[in-house]
Short mmCIF file of C-alpha atoms in Angstrom, two decimals:
data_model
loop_
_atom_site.label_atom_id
_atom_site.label_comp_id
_atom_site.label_asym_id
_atom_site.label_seq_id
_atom_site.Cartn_x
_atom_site.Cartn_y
_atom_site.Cartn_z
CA UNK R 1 6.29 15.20 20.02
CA UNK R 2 3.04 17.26 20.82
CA UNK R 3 1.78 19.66 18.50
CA UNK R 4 -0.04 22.62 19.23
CA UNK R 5 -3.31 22.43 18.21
CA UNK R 6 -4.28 24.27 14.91
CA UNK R 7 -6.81 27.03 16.27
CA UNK R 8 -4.77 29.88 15.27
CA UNK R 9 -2.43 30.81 12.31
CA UNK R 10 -0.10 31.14 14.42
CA UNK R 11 -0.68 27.35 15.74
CA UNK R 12 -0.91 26.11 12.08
CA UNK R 13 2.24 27.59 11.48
CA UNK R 14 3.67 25.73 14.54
CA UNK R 15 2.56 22.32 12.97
CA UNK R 16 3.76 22.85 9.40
CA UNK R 17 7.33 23.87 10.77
CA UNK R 18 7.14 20.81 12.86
CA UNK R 19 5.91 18.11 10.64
CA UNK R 20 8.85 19.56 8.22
CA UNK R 21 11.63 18.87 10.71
CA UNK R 22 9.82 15.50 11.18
CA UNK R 23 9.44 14.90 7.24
CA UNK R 24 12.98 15.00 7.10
CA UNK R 25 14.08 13.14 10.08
CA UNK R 26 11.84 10.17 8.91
CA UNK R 27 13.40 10.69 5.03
CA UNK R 28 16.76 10.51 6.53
CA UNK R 29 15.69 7.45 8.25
CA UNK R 30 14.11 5.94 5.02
CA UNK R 31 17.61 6.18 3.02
CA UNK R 32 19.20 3.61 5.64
CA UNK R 33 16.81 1.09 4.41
CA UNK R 34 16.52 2.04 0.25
CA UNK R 35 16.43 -0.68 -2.20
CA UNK R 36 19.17 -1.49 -4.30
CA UNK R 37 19.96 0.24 -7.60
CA UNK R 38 17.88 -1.06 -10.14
CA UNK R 39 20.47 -2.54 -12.64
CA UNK R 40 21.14 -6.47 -13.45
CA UNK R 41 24.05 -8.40 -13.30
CA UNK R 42 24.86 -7.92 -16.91
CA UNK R 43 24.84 -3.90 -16.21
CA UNK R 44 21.29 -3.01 -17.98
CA UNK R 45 18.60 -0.50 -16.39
CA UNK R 46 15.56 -1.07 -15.37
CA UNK R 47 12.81 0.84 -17.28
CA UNK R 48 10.05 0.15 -14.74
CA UNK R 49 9.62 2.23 -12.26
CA UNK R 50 11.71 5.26 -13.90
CA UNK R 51 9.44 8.73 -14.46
CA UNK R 52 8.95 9.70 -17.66
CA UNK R 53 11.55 12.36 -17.35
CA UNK R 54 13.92 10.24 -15.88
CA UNK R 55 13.04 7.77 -19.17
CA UNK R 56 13.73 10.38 -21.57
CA UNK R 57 16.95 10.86 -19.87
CA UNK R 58 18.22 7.36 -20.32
CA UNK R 59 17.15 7.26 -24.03
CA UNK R 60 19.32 10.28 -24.57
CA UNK R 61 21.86 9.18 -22.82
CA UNK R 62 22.12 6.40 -25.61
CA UNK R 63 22.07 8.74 -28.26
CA UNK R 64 18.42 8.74 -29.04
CA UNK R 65 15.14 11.60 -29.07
CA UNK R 66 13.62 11.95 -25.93
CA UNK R 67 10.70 11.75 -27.79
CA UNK R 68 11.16 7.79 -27.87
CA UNK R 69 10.14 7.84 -24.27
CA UNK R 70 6.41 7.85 -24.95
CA UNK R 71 6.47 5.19 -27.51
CA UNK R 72 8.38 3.02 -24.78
CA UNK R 73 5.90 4.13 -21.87
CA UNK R 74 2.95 3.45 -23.87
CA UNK R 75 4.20 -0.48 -24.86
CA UNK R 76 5.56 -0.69 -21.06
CA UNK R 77 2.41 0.87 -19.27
CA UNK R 78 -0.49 0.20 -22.02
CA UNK R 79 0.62 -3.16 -23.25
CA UNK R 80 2.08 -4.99 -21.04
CA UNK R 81 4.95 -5.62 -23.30
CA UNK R 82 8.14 -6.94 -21.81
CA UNK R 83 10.03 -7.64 -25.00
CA UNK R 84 11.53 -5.01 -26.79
CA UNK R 85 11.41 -7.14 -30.00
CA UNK R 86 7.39 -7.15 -29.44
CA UNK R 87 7.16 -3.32 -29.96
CA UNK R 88 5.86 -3.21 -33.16
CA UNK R 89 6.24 0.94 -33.66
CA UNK R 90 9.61 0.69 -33.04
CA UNK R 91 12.17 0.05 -35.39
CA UNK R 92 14.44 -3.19 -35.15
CA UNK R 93 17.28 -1.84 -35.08
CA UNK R 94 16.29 0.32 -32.47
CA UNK R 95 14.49 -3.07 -30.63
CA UNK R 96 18.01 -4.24 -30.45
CA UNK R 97 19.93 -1.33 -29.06
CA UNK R 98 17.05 -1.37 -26.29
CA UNK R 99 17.73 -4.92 -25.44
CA UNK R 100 21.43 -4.25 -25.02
CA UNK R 101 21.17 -1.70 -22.66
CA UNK R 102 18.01 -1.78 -20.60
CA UNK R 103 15.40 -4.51 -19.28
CA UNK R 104 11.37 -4.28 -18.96
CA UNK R 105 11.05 -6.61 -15.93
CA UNK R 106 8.89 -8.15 -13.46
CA UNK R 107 9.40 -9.55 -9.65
CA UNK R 108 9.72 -13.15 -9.86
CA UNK R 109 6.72 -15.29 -8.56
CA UNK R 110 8.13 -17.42 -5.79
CA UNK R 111 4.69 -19.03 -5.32
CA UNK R 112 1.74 -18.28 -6.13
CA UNK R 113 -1.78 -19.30 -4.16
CA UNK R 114 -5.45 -19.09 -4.49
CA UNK R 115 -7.53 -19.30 -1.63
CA UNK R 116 -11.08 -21.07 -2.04
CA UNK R 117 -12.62 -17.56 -1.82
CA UNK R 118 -11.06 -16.82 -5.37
CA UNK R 119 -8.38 -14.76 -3.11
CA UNK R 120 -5.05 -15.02 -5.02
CA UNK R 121 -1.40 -14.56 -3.33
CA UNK R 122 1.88 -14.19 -4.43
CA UNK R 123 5.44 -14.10 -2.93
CA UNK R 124 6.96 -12.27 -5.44
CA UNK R 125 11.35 -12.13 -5.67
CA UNK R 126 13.63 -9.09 -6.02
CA UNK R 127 16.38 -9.41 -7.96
CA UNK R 128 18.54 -9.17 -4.41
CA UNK R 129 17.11 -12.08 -3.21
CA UNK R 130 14.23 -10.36 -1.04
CA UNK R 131 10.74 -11.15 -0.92
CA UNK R 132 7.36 -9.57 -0.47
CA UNK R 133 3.97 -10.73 -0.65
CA UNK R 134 0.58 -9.18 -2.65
CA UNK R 135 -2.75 -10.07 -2.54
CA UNK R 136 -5.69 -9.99 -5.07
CA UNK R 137 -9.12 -10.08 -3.49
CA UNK R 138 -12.03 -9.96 -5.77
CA UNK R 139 -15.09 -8.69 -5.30
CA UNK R 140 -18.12 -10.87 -3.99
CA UNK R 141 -20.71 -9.33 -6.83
CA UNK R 142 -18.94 -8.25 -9.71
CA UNK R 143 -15.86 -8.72 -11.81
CA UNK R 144 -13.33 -6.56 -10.25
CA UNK R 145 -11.18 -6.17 -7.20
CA UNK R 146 -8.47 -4.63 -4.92
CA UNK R 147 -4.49 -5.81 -5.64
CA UNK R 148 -3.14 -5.32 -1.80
CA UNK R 149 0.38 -4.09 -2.73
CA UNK R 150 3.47 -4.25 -0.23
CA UNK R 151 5.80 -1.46 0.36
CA UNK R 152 8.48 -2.68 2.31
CA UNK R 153 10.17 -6.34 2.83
CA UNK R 154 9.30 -6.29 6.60
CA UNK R 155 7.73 -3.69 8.85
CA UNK R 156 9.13 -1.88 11.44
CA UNK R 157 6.28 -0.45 13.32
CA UNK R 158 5.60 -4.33 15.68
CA UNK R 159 1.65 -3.92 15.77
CA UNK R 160 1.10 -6.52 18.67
CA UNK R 161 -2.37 -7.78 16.74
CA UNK R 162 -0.25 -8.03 12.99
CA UNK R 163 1.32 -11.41 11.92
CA UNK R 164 2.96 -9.18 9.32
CA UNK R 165 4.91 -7.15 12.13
CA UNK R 166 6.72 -9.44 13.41
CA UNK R 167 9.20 -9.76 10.75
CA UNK R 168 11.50 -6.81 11.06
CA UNK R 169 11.97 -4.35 8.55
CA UNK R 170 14.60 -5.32 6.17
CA UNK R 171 14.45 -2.86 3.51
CA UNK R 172 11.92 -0.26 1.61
CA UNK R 173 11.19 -1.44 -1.70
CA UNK R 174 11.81 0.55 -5.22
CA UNK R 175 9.48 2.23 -7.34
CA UNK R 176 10.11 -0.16 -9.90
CA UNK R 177 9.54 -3.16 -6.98
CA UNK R 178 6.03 -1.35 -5.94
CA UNK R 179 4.59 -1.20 -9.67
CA UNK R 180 5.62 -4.18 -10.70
CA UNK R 181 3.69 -6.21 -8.37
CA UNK R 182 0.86 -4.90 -9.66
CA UNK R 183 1.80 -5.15 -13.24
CA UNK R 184 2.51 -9.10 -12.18
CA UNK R 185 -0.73 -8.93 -10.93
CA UNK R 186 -2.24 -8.34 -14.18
CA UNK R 187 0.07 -10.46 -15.88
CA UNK R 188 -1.87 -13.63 -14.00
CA UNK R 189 -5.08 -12.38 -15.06
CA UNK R 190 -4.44 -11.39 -18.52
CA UNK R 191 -5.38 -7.64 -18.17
CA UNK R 192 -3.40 -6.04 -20.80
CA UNK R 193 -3.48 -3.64 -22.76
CA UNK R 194 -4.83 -1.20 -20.05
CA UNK R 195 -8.21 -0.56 -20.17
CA UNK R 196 -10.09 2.54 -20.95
CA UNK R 197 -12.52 4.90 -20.31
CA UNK R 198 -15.27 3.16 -18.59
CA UNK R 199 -14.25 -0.34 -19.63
CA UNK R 200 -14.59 -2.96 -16.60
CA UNK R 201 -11.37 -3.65 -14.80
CA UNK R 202 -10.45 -6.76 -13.15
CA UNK R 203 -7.87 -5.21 -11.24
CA UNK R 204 -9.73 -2.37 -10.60
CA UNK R 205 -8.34 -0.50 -7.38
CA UNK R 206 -4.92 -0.70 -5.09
CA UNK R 207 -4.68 -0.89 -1.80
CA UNK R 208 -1.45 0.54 0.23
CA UNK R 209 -2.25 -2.13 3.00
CA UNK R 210 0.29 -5.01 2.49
CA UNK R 211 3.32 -5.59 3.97
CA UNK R 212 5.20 -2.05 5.46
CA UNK R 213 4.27 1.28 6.41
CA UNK R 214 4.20 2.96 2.71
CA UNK R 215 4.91 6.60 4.50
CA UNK R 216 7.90 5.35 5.94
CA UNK R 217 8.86 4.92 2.12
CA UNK R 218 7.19 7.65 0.89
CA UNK R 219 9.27 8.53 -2.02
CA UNK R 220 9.28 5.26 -3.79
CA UNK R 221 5.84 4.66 -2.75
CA UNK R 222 4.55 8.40 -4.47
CA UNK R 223 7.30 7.97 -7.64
CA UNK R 224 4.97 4.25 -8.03
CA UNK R 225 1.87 5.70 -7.30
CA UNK R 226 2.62 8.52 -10.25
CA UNK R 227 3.57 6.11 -12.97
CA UNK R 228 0.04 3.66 -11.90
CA UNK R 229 -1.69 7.19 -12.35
CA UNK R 230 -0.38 8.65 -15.49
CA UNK R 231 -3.48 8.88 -17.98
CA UNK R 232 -1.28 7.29 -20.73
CA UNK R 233 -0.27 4.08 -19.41
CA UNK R 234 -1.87 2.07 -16.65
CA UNK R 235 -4.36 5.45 -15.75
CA UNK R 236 -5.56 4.30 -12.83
CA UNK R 237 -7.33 6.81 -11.12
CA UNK R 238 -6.29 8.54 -7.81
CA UNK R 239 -9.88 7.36 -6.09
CA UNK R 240 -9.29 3.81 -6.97
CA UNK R 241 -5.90 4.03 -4.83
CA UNK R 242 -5.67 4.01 -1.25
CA UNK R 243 -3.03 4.45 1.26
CA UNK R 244 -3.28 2.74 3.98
CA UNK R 245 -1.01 4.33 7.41
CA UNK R 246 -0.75 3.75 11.15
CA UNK R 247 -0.53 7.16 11.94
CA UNK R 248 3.20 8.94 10.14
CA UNK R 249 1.36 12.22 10.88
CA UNK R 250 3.89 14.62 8.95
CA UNK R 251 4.21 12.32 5.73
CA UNK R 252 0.04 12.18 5.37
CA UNK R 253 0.38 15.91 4.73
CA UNK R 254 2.66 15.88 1.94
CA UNK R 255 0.52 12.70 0.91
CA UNK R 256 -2.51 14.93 0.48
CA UNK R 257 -0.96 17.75 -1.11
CA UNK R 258 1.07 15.69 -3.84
CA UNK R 259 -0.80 12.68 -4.11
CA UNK R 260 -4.09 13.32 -3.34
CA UNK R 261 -4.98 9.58 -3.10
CA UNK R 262 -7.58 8.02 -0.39
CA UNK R 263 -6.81 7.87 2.72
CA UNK R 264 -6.72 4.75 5.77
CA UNK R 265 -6.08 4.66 9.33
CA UNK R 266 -5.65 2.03 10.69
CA UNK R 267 -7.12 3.27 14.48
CA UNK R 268 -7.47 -0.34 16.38
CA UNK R 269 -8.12 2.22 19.44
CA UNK R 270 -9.54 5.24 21.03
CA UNK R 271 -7.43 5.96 23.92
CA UNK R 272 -4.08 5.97 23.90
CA UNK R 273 -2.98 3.66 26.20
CA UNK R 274 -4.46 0.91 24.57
CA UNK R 275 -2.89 2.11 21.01
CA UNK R 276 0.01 2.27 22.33
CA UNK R 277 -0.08 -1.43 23.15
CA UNK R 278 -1.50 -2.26 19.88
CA UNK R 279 0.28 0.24 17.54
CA UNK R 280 3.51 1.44 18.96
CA UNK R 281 3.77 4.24 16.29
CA UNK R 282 1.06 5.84 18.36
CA UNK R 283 3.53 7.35 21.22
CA UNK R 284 4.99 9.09 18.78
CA UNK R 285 1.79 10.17 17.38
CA UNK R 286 -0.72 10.08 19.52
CA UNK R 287 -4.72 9.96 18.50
CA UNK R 288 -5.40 13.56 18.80
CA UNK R 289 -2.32 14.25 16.53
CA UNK R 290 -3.85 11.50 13.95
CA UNK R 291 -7.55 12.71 14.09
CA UNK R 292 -5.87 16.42 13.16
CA UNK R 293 -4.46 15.60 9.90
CA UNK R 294 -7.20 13.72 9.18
CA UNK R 295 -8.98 17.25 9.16
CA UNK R 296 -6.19 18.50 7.50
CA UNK R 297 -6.44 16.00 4.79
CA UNK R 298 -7.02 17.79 1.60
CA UNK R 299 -8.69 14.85 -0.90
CA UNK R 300 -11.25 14.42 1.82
CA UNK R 301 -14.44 14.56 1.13
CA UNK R 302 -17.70 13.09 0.96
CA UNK R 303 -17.90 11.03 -1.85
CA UNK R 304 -14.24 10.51 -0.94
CA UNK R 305 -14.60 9.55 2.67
CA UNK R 306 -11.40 8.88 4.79
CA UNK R 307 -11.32 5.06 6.16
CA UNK R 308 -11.06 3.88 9.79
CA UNK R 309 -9.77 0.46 10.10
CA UNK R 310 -10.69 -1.10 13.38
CA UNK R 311 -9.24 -5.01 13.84
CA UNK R 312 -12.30 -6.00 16.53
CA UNK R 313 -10.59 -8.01 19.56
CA UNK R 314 -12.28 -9.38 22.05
CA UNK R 315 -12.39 -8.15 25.43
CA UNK R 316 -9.53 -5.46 24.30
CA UNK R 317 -10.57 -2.65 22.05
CA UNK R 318 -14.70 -4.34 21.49
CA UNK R 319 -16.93 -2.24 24.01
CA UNK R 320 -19.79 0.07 23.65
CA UNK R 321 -18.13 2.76 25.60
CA UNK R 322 -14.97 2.53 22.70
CA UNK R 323 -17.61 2.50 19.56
CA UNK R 324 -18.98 5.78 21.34
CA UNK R 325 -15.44 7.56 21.73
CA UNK R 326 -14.92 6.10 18.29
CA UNK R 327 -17.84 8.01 17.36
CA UNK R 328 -16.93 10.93 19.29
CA UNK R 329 -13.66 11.00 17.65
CA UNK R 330 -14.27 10.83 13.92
CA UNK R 331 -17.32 13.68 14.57
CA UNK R 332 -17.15 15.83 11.89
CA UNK R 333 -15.17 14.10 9.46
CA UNK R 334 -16.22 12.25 5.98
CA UNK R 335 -15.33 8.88 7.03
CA UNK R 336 -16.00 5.01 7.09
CA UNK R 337 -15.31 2.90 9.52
CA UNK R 338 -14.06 -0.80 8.27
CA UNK R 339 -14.49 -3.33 11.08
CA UNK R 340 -12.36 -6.04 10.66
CA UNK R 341 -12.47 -9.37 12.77
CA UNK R 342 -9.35 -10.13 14.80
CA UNK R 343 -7.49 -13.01 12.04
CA UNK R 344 -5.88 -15.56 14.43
CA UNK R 345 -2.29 -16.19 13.37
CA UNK R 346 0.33 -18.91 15.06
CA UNK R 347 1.45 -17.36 17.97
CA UNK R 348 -0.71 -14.32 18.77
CA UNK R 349 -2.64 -13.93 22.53
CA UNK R 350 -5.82 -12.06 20.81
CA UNK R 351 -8.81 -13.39 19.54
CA UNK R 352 -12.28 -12.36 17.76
CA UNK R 353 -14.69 -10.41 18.66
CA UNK R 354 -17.85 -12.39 19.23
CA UNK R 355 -20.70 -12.05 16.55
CA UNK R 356 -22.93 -10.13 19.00
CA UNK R 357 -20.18 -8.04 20.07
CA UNK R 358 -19.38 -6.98 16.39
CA UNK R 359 -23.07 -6.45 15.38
CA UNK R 360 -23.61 -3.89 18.36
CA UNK R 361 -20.54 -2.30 17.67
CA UNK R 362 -20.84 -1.70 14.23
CA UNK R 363 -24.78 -0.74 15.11
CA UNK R 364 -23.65 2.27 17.59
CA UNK R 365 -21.16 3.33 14.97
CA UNK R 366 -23.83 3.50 11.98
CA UNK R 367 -26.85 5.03 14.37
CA UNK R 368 -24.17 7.88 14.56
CA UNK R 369 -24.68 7.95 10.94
CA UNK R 370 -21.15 6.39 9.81
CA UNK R 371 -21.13 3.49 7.58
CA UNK R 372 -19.46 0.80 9.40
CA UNK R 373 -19.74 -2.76 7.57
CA UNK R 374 -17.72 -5.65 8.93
CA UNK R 375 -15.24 -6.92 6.81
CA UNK R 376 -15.19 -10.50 7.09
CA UNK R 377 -11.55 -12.17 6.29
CA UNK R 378 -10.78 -12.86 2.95
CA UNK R 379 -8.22 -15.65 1.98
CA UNK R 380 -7.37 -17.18 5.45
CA UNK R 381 -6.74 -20.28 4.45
CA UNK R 382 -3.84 -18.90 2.62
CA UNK R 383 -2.87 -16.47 5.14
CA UNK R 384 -3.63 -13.81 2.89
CA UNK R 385 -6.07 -11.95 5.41
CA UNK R 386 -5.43 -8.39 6.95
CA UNK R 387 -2.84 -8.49 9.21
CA UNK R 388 -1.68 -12.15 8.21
CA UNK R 389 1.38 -11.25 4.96
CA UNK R 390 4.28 -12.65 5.99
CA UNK R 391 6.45 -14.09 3.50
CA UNK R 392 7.07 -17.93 3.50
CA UNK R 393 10.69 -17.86 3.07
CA UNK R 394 10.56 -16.09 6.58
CA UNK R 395 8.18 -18.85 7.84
CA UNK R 396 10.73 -21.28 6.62
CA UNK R 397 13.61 -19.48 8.14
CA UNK R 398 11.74 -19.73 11.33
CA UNK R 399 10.65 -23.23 10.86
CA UNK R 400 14.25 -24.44 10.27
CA UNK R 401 15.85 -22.53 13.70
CA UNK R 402 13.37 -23.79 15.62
CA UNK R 403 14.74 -27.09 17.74
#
């Protein structure tokens, strides 16, 4: 698909009535793969994950106010509170209708590891039995950090460089499945009741970048993203969350317009017969495609810069002729570029750029006047590094077929 460039009303046009027959081709293609419903064995609901209209809804559906719904998202989304007998503004009686009829859960932790860095990861459980892996990575200076967040069990886009794609997608996971990892998260460190105002937080930004392609699940991923943003409850703000994409052109649209979160790509790069090789997605949406949305992408700015991620491989994608088209590319954007050291994993062909190769990369890429730090691997002796989640049960799946 090849879009006519947007020079012209006219053109513009053109795209938008594109990217909506797109939007709703992938959307269709994103039901195949949604999560289960989110009700136990014993028939309760799940309160996570539900909007706060779609709380009210359940409350009266049990014969009580709608007004009830803020108390609950307040104890659910400010405290931390998993036990309705714990809710101290709500009457007992009440506590015990709650309990009969809905749940305030968490993912299971399946294991749990902490790299020497301070890098923490966990393989959290679904209630069906499927697994996904998060990552906290702290900062180096100061007491906060970025909670790495999966949005599928799988992947299904096969980047040759990513340890992560080569387990196939198996399904996209809830709203409910997306916020609780990082309300798990918080559970390990303690960090409840939410903070506020301009208190420190621990957990202090989330990153789209784990396991998935989050606009491949856009729904569930946006429906999360709300709750983690509503100014009541966890009230995280929408520049401390970043989305992280290979390229679903016609979703980052509606990403910017509804969302209005930061912005990733990951590029890996600059021609497109190399990112085809590396990211597959890219035939579909080629580079020129991806560099126009980026221009299109409304929460850009300057103190909101859009993010290039670049995985540095030697002797593939590590030249100074590619950190000068990279340059060329990005021209006139407000970006970043991240570059991020190739993270061996069993199995791959590709290996790290050298050190010199990375310094005069990075040095043609800031004389162009782009910030362009190298991101050195965090957590890699847990395989917790970018491009390494993968969970362990599919390690040991592996493990066990192999003769």
């Amino acid at each position: 698909m090849t879009h006519p460039a947007p020079s012209s009303p006219l053109a513009s046009d053109a795209v938008a009535a594109l990217n909506e027959s797109e939007r709703k081709r992938i959307e269709a293609k994103s039901a195949l793969f949604a999560p289960p419903t989110p009700i136990t064995e014993d028939g309760r609901r799940e309160l996570v994950g539900l909007s706060r209209e779609e709380l009210a809804d359940v409350l009266v559906e049990i014969g009580e106010k709608p007004f009830r719904a803020k108390q609950l998202w307040h104890w659910i989304y400010h405290q931390g509170v998993t036990d309705f007998s714990r809710m101290s503004t709500i009457a007992k009686p009440l506590q015990a209708k709650l309990e009969q009829h809905f749940i305030v859960g968490r993912p299971s932790v399946t294991t749990q590891q902490t790299s020497k860095d301070d890098t923490r990861k966990f393989l959290f459980r679904f209630r069906d039995g499927q697994e996904a892996e998060t990552v906290y990575i702290p900062d180096r200076r100061e007491d906060r950090g970025a909670v790495c967040i999966s949005s599928q069990v799988g992947c299904t886009l096969s980047c040759s460089f990513c340890h992560t794609g080569t387990q196939k997608l198996v399904r996209n996971l809830g709203a409910a499945e997306i916020v609780g990892q990082f309300m798990a998260a918080r559970d390990s460190y303690g960090e409840w009741p939410s903070p506020k105002g301009d208190t420190p937080r621990l957990l202090s930004t989330i990153v789209l970048m784990g396991m998935g392609e989050p606009l491949y699940n856009y729904e569930n991923v946006a429906k999360a993203m709300k709750i983690i943003m509503d100014g009541e409850g966890i009230a995280l703000s929408r520049r401390r969350i970043t989305l992280s994409t290979s390229g679903v052109v016609p979703m980052m649209d509606r990403c910017g317009d509804e969302l209005g979160i930061n912005l990733a790509i990951s590029l890996h790069a600059v021609r497109n017969d190399l990112r085809d090789q590396l990211v597959p997605l890219n035939r579909k949406y080629p580079i020129e495609e991806l560099i126009a949305a980026c221009h299109r992408y409304p929460a850009a700015s300057n103190s909101r810069r859009i993010t290039f991620e670049y995985i540095m491989i030697r002797d593939v994608n590590d030249s100074d002729a590619e950190a000068r088209e990279l340059v060329r590319l990005i021209r006139g954007l407000p970006a970043k570029v991240n570059l991020i050291p190739f993270n061996p994993w069993p199995g791959s062909e590709f290996r790290p750029s050298t050190r010199e190769r990375l310094a005069s990369f990075a040095q043609i890429v800031m004389d162009a006047g782009y910030a362009a730090p190298i991101r050195m691997p965090r957590g890699k002796d847990i395989l917790a590094a970018c491009g390494q989640l993968k969970t362990q049960s599919e390690r040991q799946r592996q493990a066990r077929a192999t003769p």
